[in-house]
Short mmCIF file of C-alpha atoms (C1' of nucleotides) in Angstrom, two decimals:
data_model
loop_
_atom_site.label_atom_id
_atom_site.label_comp_id
_atom_site.label_asym_id
_atom_site.label_seq_id
_atom_site.Cartn_x
_atom_site.Cartn_y
_atom_site.Cartn_z
CA MET A 71 -1.27 30.80 5.08
CA ALA A 72 -4.63 29.63 6.21
CA GLY A 73 -3.45 27.12 8.60
CA LEU A 74 -2.06 28.34 11.35
CA SER A 75 -3.17 28.38 14.51
CA PHE A 76 -4.13 31.79 16.60
CA ASP A 77 -0.59 30.63 18.73
CA GLU A 78 1.31 30.20 15.62
CA GLN A 79 -0.11 33.06 13.76
CA ARG A 80 0.60 35.07 16.72
CA GLU A 81 3.96 34.03 17.27
CA ALA A 82 4.64 34.89 13.55
CA ASN A 83 3.47 38.08 13.48
CA ILE A 84 5.86 39.14 16.35
CA ALA A 85 8.55 37.42 15.27
CA ARG A 86 8.12 39.14 12.20
CA ASN A 87 8.14 42.62 13.57
CA LYS A 88 11.08 41.59 16.06
CA ALA A 89 12.89 41.17 12.69
CA LEU A 90 11.78 44.37 11.36
CA LEU A 91 13.18 45.81 14.70
CA ALA A 92 15.97 44.31 14.12
CA THR A 93 16.62 45.94 11.10
CA ILE A 94 17.04 49.77 12.76
CA GLY A 95 19.55 47.88 15.82
CA LEU A 96 16.93 46.70 18.44
CA SER A 97 16.47 43.70 20.08
CA GLU A 98 15.10 41.95 23.02
CA GLU A 99 18.16 41.45 24.81
CA ALA A 100 19.15 45.06 24.35
CA THR A 101 16.07 46.14 25.90
CA ALA A 102 16.83 43.36 28.72
CA LEU A 103 19.77 45.19 29.61
CA LEU A 104 18.84 48.43 29.82
CA PRO A 105 17.24 48.72 33.48
CA PRO A 106 18.72 46.66 36.43
CA ARG A 107 15.01 45.30 36.96
CA ALA A 108 13.11 44.65 34.13
CA VAL A 109 11.65 41.75 34.86
CA LYS A 110 8.85 42.48 37.62
CA PRO A 111 8.34 40.54 40.77
CA PRO A 112 4.79 40.19 41.56
CA LYS A 113 3.64 42.75 43.30
CA LYS A 114 1.05 43.58 45.83
CA LYS A 115 -1.60 45.23 44.74
CA LYS A 116 -2.34 48.54 46.46
CA GLN A 117 -5.26 50.37 46.26
CA LEU A 118 -4.26 52.98 43.87
CA GLN A 119 -7.09 52.01 42.08
CA SER A 120 -9.11 54.95 43.09
CA LYS A 121 -8.65 57.98 40.12
CA LYS A 122 -8.21 60.91 42.61
CA ARG A 123 -8.85 63.86 41.19
CA LYS A 124 -8.26 67.63 41.05
CA ALA A 125 -10.84 68.89 42.23
CA PRO A 126 -12.31 71.03 39.55
CA THR A 127 -14.45 73.51 41.15
CA PRO A 128 -17.06 73.34 43.54
CA GLU A 129 -19.64 74.73 41.39
CA PRO A 130 -19.93 72.89 38.18
CA GLU A 131 -20.57 75.60 36.32
CA LYS A 132 -20.75 79.47 36.35
CA ASP A 133 -20.87 81.80 33.96
CA GLY A 134 -19.05 84.49 35.79
CA ASP A 135 -16.01 82.96 36.45
CA GLU A 136 -13.72 84.51 34.16
CA ASN A 137 -10.38 83.54 33.03
CA THR A 138 -10.17 80.31 35.22
CA SER A 139 -6.63 79.58 34.37
CA ASP A 140 -5.13 81.76 37.36
CA ALA A 141 -5.67 78.33 39.70
CA PRO A 142 -3.59 78.06 42.54
CA PRO A 143 -0.11 77.54 40.62
CA ALA A 144 1.08 74.98 43.76
CA LYS A 145 -1.16 72.39 44.11
CA VAL A 146 1.67 69.85 43.85
CA SER A 147 1.57 66.25 44.51
CA ARG A 148 -1.17 63.80 43.41
CA VAL A 149 -2.88 63.89 46.77
CA GLU A 150 -5.35 61.33 46.53
CA SER A 151 -7.99 64.09 48.52
CA SER A 152 -9.84 60.46 49.51
CA GLY A 153 -13.35 60.50 48.04
CA LEU A 154 -14.00 62.87 45.21
CA ARG A 155 -14.12 61.02 41.81
CA ARG A 156 -14.42 62.08 38.64
CA SER A 157 -18.51 62.04 38.48
CA GLY A 158 -18.34 61.37 34.61
CA ARG A 159 -21.81 62.08 33.41
CA THR A 160 -24.21 62.15 35.84
CA ALA A 161 -23.02 64.80 37.25
CA GLY A 162 -22.04 68.43 36.25
CA LYS A 163 -21.90 67.04 32.80
CA VAL A 164 -21.58 70.43 30.42
CA VAL A 165 -17.87 70.61 31.53
CA ASP A 166 -17.83 73.85 29.11
CA TYR A 167 -13.74 73.85 28.63
CA ALA A 168 -13.29 77.54 27.47
CA GLY A 169 -15.28 78.70 29.76
CA ASP A 170 -17.74 81.65 28.95
CA GLY A 171 -17.38 82.52 25.07
CA ASP A 172 -13.56 83.34 23.65
CA LYS A 173 -13.16 80.68 21.84
CA LEU A 174 -9.51 80.31 20.37
CA PRO A 175 -9.72 82.55 17.45
CA GLN A 176 -8.20 79.09 15.70
CA GLY A 177 -5.62 80.93 13.38
CA THR A 178 -3.54 83.21 15.83
CA ARG A 179 -4.22 82.38 18.71
CA THR A 180 -1.73 84.22 21.24
CA PRO A 181 0.81 81.40 22.62
CA LYS A 182 -0.02 82.13 26.37
CA LEU A 183 2.65 80.40 28.26
CA LEU A 184 1.52 77.35 30.59
CA THR A 185 2.05 77.97 34.44
CA GLU A 186 4.96 78.05 36.41
CA ALA A 187 5.01 74.40 37.34
CA ALA A 188 5.00 72.91 33.64
CA ARG A 189 8.18 75.36 32.48
CA LYS A 190 9.74 74.22 35.60
CA GLY A 191 9.93 70.51 34.12
CA ALA A 192 6.92 68.78 36.08
CA THR A 193 6.74 65.58 35.60
CA ARG A 194 3.19 65.14 36.54
CA SER A 195 0.54 67.11 35.09
CA GLU A 196 -1.22 68.18 37.82
CA GLY A 197 -2.44 71.63 38.59
CA ARG A 198 -1.29 73.31 35.38
CA ILE A 199 -3.39 70.94 33.17
CA PRO A 200 -5.27 74.19 31.12
CA ASP A 201 -8.69 74.34 31.00
CA GLN A 202 -8.29 74.51 27.17
CA ARG A 203 -5.44 74.15 25.17
CA THR A 204 -2.84 76.71 24.56
CA GLN A 205 -1.24 74.86 22.44
CA ASP A 206 -1.45 73.66 18.94
CA PRO A 207 -1.25 70.58 18.79
CA LYS A 208 -0.77 70.27 15.22
CA GLN A 209 2.80 70.52 14.85
CA TYR A 210 5.52 68.34 14.54
CA GLY A 211 8.29 67.72 16.69
CA PRO A 212 7.61 68.42 21.08
CA ILE A 213 5.23 70.93 22.28
CA PRO A 214 7.21 73.72 23.54
CA GLY A 215 7.08 73.51 27.73
CA ILE A 216 6.21 69.91 27.93
CA LYS A 217 9.17 67.25 28.90
CA VAL A 218 9.52 64.27 28.16
CA GLY A 219 8.28 62.11 30.71
CA THR A 220 5.08 64.50 31.12
CA TRP A 221 2.42 62.03 32.75
CA TRP A 222 -1.40 62.64 32.59
CA GLU A 223 -4.17 60.98 33.77
CA SER A 224 -6.12 60.75 31.51
CA ARG A 225 -6.30 60.74 27.48
CA LEU A 226 -8.42 64.46 27.88
CA ASP A 227 -5.79 65.97 30.40
CA CYS A 228 -2.92 65.15 27.39
CA SER A 229 -5.24 66.78 24.60
CA LYS A 230 -5.30 69.88 26.56
CA ASP A 231 -1.58 69.81 26.75
CA ALA A 232 -1.41 69.76 22.60
CA VAL A 233 0.53 66.45 22.97
CA HIS A 234 -2.08 64.19 21.21
CA ALA A 235 -4.81 65.79 20.30
CA PRO A 236 -7.73 63.20 20.16
CA VAL A 237 -9.39 61.66 22.75
CA VAL A 238 -9.67 58.56 21.96
CA ALA A 239 -7.96 57.89 18.16
CA GLY A 240 -4.37 56.42 18.45
CA ILE A 241 -3.32 58.72 15.52
CA THR A 242 -3.35 62.62 14.72
CA CYS A 243 -3.02 63.11 10.98
CA GLY A 244 -0.79 65.86 9.47
CA PRO A 245 0.19 66.97 5.72
CA ASP A 246 3.12 66.05 6.05
CA GLY A 247 3.07 62.81 8.46
CA ALA A 248 1.35 62.12 11.63
CA TYR A 249 1.52 64.55 14.41
CA SER A 250 1.29 61.98 17.32
CA VAL A 251 0.21 58.17 18.61
CA ALA A 252 -0.46 56.81 21.52
CA LEU A 253 0.62 53.66 21.84
CA SER A 254 -2.26 52.04 24.20
CA GLY A 255 -2.69 48.05 23.62
CA GLY A 256 -5.23 46.91 21.56
CA TYR A 257 -2.97 44.64 19.31
CA GLU A 258 -1.26 41.60 20.40
CA ASP A 259 1.02 41.41 17.64
CA ASP A 260 2.71 44.88 18.05
CA VAL A 261 6.24 44.49 19.87
CA ASP A 262 7.51 47.17 21.72
CA LEU A 263 10.92 47.48 22.48
CA GLY A 264 10.98 50.58 23.74
CA GLU A 265 13.59 52.44 21.41
CA GLY A 266 11.72 51.60 18.70
CA PHE A 267 8.33 49.44 18.43
CA THR A 268 6.03 47.91 16.07
CA TYR A 269 2.68 50.09 15.79
CA THR A 270 -0.57 48.85 14.09
CA GLY A 271 -2.88 51.23 12.19
CA SER A 272 -6.61 51.95 12.34
CA GLY A 273 -9.80 51.27 10.31
CA GLY A 274 -11.41 47.72 9.81
CA ARG A 275 -13.12 47.97 12.97
CA ASP A 276 -16.66 47.06 13.83
CA LEU A 277 -18.16 49.90 15.58
CA LYS A 278 -21.57 50.36 14.93
CA GLY A 279 -22.45 46.87 15.47
CA THR A 280 -24.47 44.70 12.79
CA LYS A 281 -28.09 45.38 11.88
CA GLN A 282 -29.49 43.15 14.25
CA ASN A 283 -27.38 43.91 16.72
CA PRO A 284 -26.48 47.43 16.54
CA LYS A 285 -23.67 49.08 18.70
CA ASN A 286 -22.38 52.82 19.12
CA LEU A 287 -19.02 52.03 20.21
CA ARG A 288 -15.41 54.03 19.55
CA THR A 289 -13.62 50.67 19.94
CA ALA A 290 -14.11 47.47 18.81
CA PRO A 291 -12.50 44.39 17.34
CA GLN A 292 -11.15 43.89 13.67
CA SER A 293 -13.91 42.64 11.31
CA SER A 294 -12.51 43.91 8.04
CA ASP A 295 -9.30 44.92 6.34
CA GLN A 296 -7.39 47.89 7.17
CA ASP A 297 -6.19 49.74 3.84
CA TRP A 298 -4.34 52.75 2.74
CA ASP A 299 -6.98 54.77 2.01
CA ASN A 300 -7.69 55.28 5.85
CA PRO A 301 -6.63 59.22 6.55
CA PHE A 302 -4.65 58.06 9.29
CA ASN A 303 -3.24 54.92 8.27
CA SER A 304 -1.90 57.12 5.02
CA ALA A 305 -0.63 60.28 7.39
CA LEU A 306 1.87 57.26 9.19
CA GLN A 307 2.80 56.54 5.59
CA ARG A 308 3.46 60.16 5.12
CA SER A 309 5.50 59.96 7.81
CA VAL A 310 7.78 57.24 6.36
CA GLU A 311 8.32 60.16 3.38
CA SER A 312 8.76 63.29 5.58
CA LYS A 313 10.89 61.34 8.43
CA LYS A 314 9.13 64.15 10.28
CA PRO A 315 9.35 63.05 13.75
CA VAL A 316 6.46 61.90 15.73
CA ARG A 317 5.12 62.87 19.31
CA VAL A 318 4.33 59.04 20.86
CA ILE A 319 2.60 59.02 24.27
CA ARG A 320 2.63 54.59 25.87
CA GLY A 321 -0.62 53.94 27.95
CA PHE A 322 -1.31 51.79 30.83
CA LYS A 323 -2.84 49.09 29.15
CA LEU A 324 0.25 48.70 27.10
CA PRO A 325 1.51 45.26 27.58
CA SER A 326 4.99 46.67 27.69
CA ILE A 327 7.75 47.00 30.43
CA PHE A 328 7.65 50.37 29.16
CA ALA A 329 3.94 51.37 29.70
CA PRO A 330 3.36 53.57 32.26
CA ALA A 331 1.59 52.26 35.52
CA GLU A 332 -1.29 54.76 35.13
CA GLY A 333 -2.36 57.10 32.89
CA TYR A 334 -0.96 58.50 30.00
CA ARG A 335 3.24 59.16 29.20
CA TYR A 336 5.00 61.50 26.55
CA ASP A 337 7.90 59.61 25.47
CA GLY A 338 9.20 61.38 23.04
CA LEU A 339 10.17 62.06 19.45
CA TYR A 340 10.13 58.42 17.21
CA THR A 341 10.73 58.21 13.85
CA VAL A 342 8.57 56.05 11.23
CA GLU A 343 10.84 53.54 9.11
CA LYS A 344 8.67 51.16 7.53
CA ALA A 345 4.93 50.94 6.68
CA TRP A 346 3.51 47.85 5.77
CA GLN A 347 0.65 44.89 5.75
CA GLU A 348 0.27 41.86 7.64
CA ARG A 349 -2.24 39.75 8.79
CA GLY A 350 -3.36 40.66 12.07
CA LEU A 351 -4.50 38.22 15.09
CA ASN A 352 -8.20 37.75 13.80
CA ALA A 353 -9.48 35.05 13.80
CA LYS A 354 -10.18 36.00 9.62
CA GLY A 355 -6.92 37.18 9.59
CA PHE A 356 -7.71 40.80 8.66
CA LEU A 357 -4.81 42.93 7.14
CA VAL A 358 -3.60 45.32 9.18
CA CYS A 359 -1.56 48.16 8.26
CA LYS A 360 1.71 48.39 10.44
CA PHE A 361 4.03 50.49 11.12
CA LEU A 362 7.76 50.55 12.67
CA PHE A 363 8.44 53.32 14.72
CA LYS A 364 12.36 54.17 16.06
CA ARG A 365 12.78 56.62 18.51
CA VAL A 366 15.18 59.82 17.96
CA ALA A 367 18.68 59.98 19.52
CA GLY A 368 19.42 61.77 22.24
CA GLN A 369 16.47 62.05 24.07
CA PRO A 370 15.62 60.91 28.11
CA PRO A 371 15.99 57.70 28.70
CA LEU A 372 12.90 55.79 28.81
CA PRO A 373 11.48 54.27 32.38
CA ARG A 374 10.69 50.75 33.16
CA CYS A 375 7.55 49.52 34.60
CA GLY A 376 6.58 51.89 37.77
CA GLU A 377 10.16 53.61 37.70
CA GLU A 378 8.99 56.76 36.27
CA GLU A 379 11.06 59.73 36.77
CA ASP A 380 12.72 58.39 40.38
CA GLU A 381 15.49 60.73 42.34
CA ASN A 382 18.07 59.67 39.61
CA GLU A 383 18.35 63.41 39.17
CA ASN A 384 21.85 64.28 37.31
CA GLU A 385 23.54 60.38 36.76
CA ASP A 386 26.13 62.48 34.61
CA GLU A 387 26.78 61.80 31.41
CA GLY A 388 28.04 57.58 32.33
CA GLU A 389 27.45 56.61 29.02
CA ASP A 390 25.90 54.09 29.95
CA GLU A 391 23.97 51.17 27.76
CA ASP A 392 22.88 51.79 24.62
CA GLY A 393 23.58 55.82 25.02
CA GLU A 394 26.86 55.07 23.93
CA THR A 395 28.72 58.10 22.45
CA THR A 396 25.63 58.58 19.91
CA LEU A 397 24.74 62.03 20.96
CA GLU A 398 24.87 63.43 17.57
CA GLY A 399 24.72 67.27 18.98
CA GLU A 400 22.12 68.66 17.04
CA THR A 401 20.71 65.89 16.16
CA VAL A 402 18.16 65.87 18.61
CA ALA A 403 16.80 69.22 16.86
CA GLU A 404 15.26 71.51 18.57
CA GLN A 405 14.27 69.38 21.41
CA GLU A 406 15.23 72.33 23.31
CA LYS A 407 16.88 75.79 23.62
CA GLU A 408 20.23 74.59 25.77
CA PRO A 409 23.07 75.93 24.38
CA GLU A 410 25.48 75.30 27.37
CA SER A 411 25.06 71.75 27.78
CA ASP A 412 27.38 70.51 25.10
CA GLU A 413 26.49 67.04 25.76
CA GLU A 414 23.25 65.60 26.36
CA THR A 415 23.55 64.93 29.98
CA LYS A 416 20.40 64.70 30.51
CA VAL A 417 18.32 67.07 28.35
CA ASP A 418 15.24 67.29 30.14
CA GLY A 419 12.66 65.22 31.98
CA SER A 420 14.64 62.95 35.06
CA ASN A 421 15.46 65.33 36.88
CA ASP A 422 13.40 67.33 38.26
CA SER A 423 11.86 66.03 42.27
CA PRO A 424 8.70 63.98 42.34
CA PRO A 425 6.99 65.87 45.54
CA SER A 426 5.63 62.56 46.64
CA ALA A 427 5.09 59.97 44.22
CA THR A 428 8.13 58.06 45.07
CA LYS A 429 5.96 55.48 42.76
CA ASN A 430 6.61 52.42 44.28
CA ARG A 431 3.50 51.28 42.14
CA GLY A 432 4.65 48.54 40.05
CA SER A 433 1.58 47.87 39.00
CA GLY A 434 2.40 43.97 37.73
CA ARG A 435 0.79 44.05 34.50
CA GLN A 436 1.48 40.92 33.77
CA ARG A 437 2.07 40.53 29.86
CA ARG A 438 -0.51 39.34 27.38
CA ALA A 439 -0.97 35.56 28.29
CA THR A 440 -4.32 36.07 28.00
CA LYS A 441 -6.44 34.90 24.80
CA GLN A 442 -5.12 30.96 25.33
"C1'" DG B 154 -15.08 41.82 35.52
"C1'" DG B 155 -17.81 42.37 31.01
"C1'" DG B 156 -20.74 45.01 28.46
"C1'" DC B 157 -22.78 49.53 26.89
"C1'" DC B 158 -23.58 54.64 26.26
"C1'" DC B 159 -21.68 58.95 25.54
"C1'" DG B 160 -18.36 62.71 24.84
"C1'" DC B 161 -14.83 65.04 22.84
"C1'" DA B 162 -11.68 66.04 19.07
"C1'" DG B 163 -10.81 65.89 14.10
"C1'" DG B 164 -11.76 64.92 9.37
"C1'" DG B 165 -15.24 64.98 5.46
"C1'" DC C 62 -23.57 67.91 10.45
"C1'" DC C 63 -22.49 63.13 10.52
"C1'" DC C 64 -18.61 59.72 11.33
"C1'" DT C 65 -14.45 57.64 12.93
"C1'" DG C 66 -11.15 56.37 17.07
"C1'" DC C 67 -6.23 51.57 20.77
"C1'" DG C 68 -11.56 56.55 26.55
"C1'" DG C 69 -13.77 55.62 30.52
"C1'" DG C 70 -17.47 55.74 33.62
"C1'" DC C 71 -21.29 53.14 34.71
"C1'" DC C 72 -24.37 49.39 35.35
"C1'" DC C 73 -25.51 45.16 35.15
#
DNA sequence: GGGCCCGCAGGG
DNA sequence: CCCTGCGGGCCC
């Protein structure tokens, strides 16, 4: 297996990944049916580029300022507020979360509920992201108060909500498997069918460059084999055995119709069905660790492309597409305590009313295709 | 639009 | 304390 061209190798890998997805009942055809608008017509790019940022505080850092959390509950809508952009490094620099001293006691930490907006089920995270983490990301299953479909502008915001702690890393390790993973592109032979996907592990990247050309990067192209000694990969391997659910977030860079147009979105819980190794799409064909994920049944349907939560508030239980009588009731486990609603009839997410979004942002993010 | 630092959170 | 990791902004 050395004579394959890049494209041939790519096709072979994708075919293999799809075949594995088929073993858990997922096919591309089924995926194509789901939404009315699977294929996205070319859209006209709208400005949307500027990352409006919630106004931090006029004063970069002021000592006094105790408990910043009492911020305005309302806030609402992600008003662009025109200018005002996250001035990265040069500006304030010291962002100092945790405000003054008061580091979390680590062991025992008062839960401290999220803001009203969060509990109410805001699909957007604006205005309610805590300055410092209020919940423990090192727990399996859903994060209390964070609904499926919650969206963040950045990985750091997602981290603050404890859904996926690392800011760069894609996998969070735990004793009985990974707590969470992030799908953000980066590997061309990963296949995302929404209800399931294949995922590539960590390691084998040349972050420090070469001796002659030293670098200090956070991500880089594959330069060696990935192995199971890698703590991230082994964690996902344990997930296969433990069957513990893994929180999944999809990022805007993911080349998939299930990727959010912007930012990062919590897509609920998945289980890792299988772990294996295969040749990656590297010129040298380095080995990569791969994993087969399957979405836990009974969760809100995944939005496609630009359609986040739309207005479809309660679409009743019209058992549409894939839903097909799954519902298992308690199968979803503690997805949330809602004893009254016997059926899944929309557990959470989906409802809510988008403040102003209306998201037309189709953001065409074309399918890969590069790398000819 | 690509290259390049550099901050953040976790683990060893 | 050092290193790693599917970010992200800035500069070129």
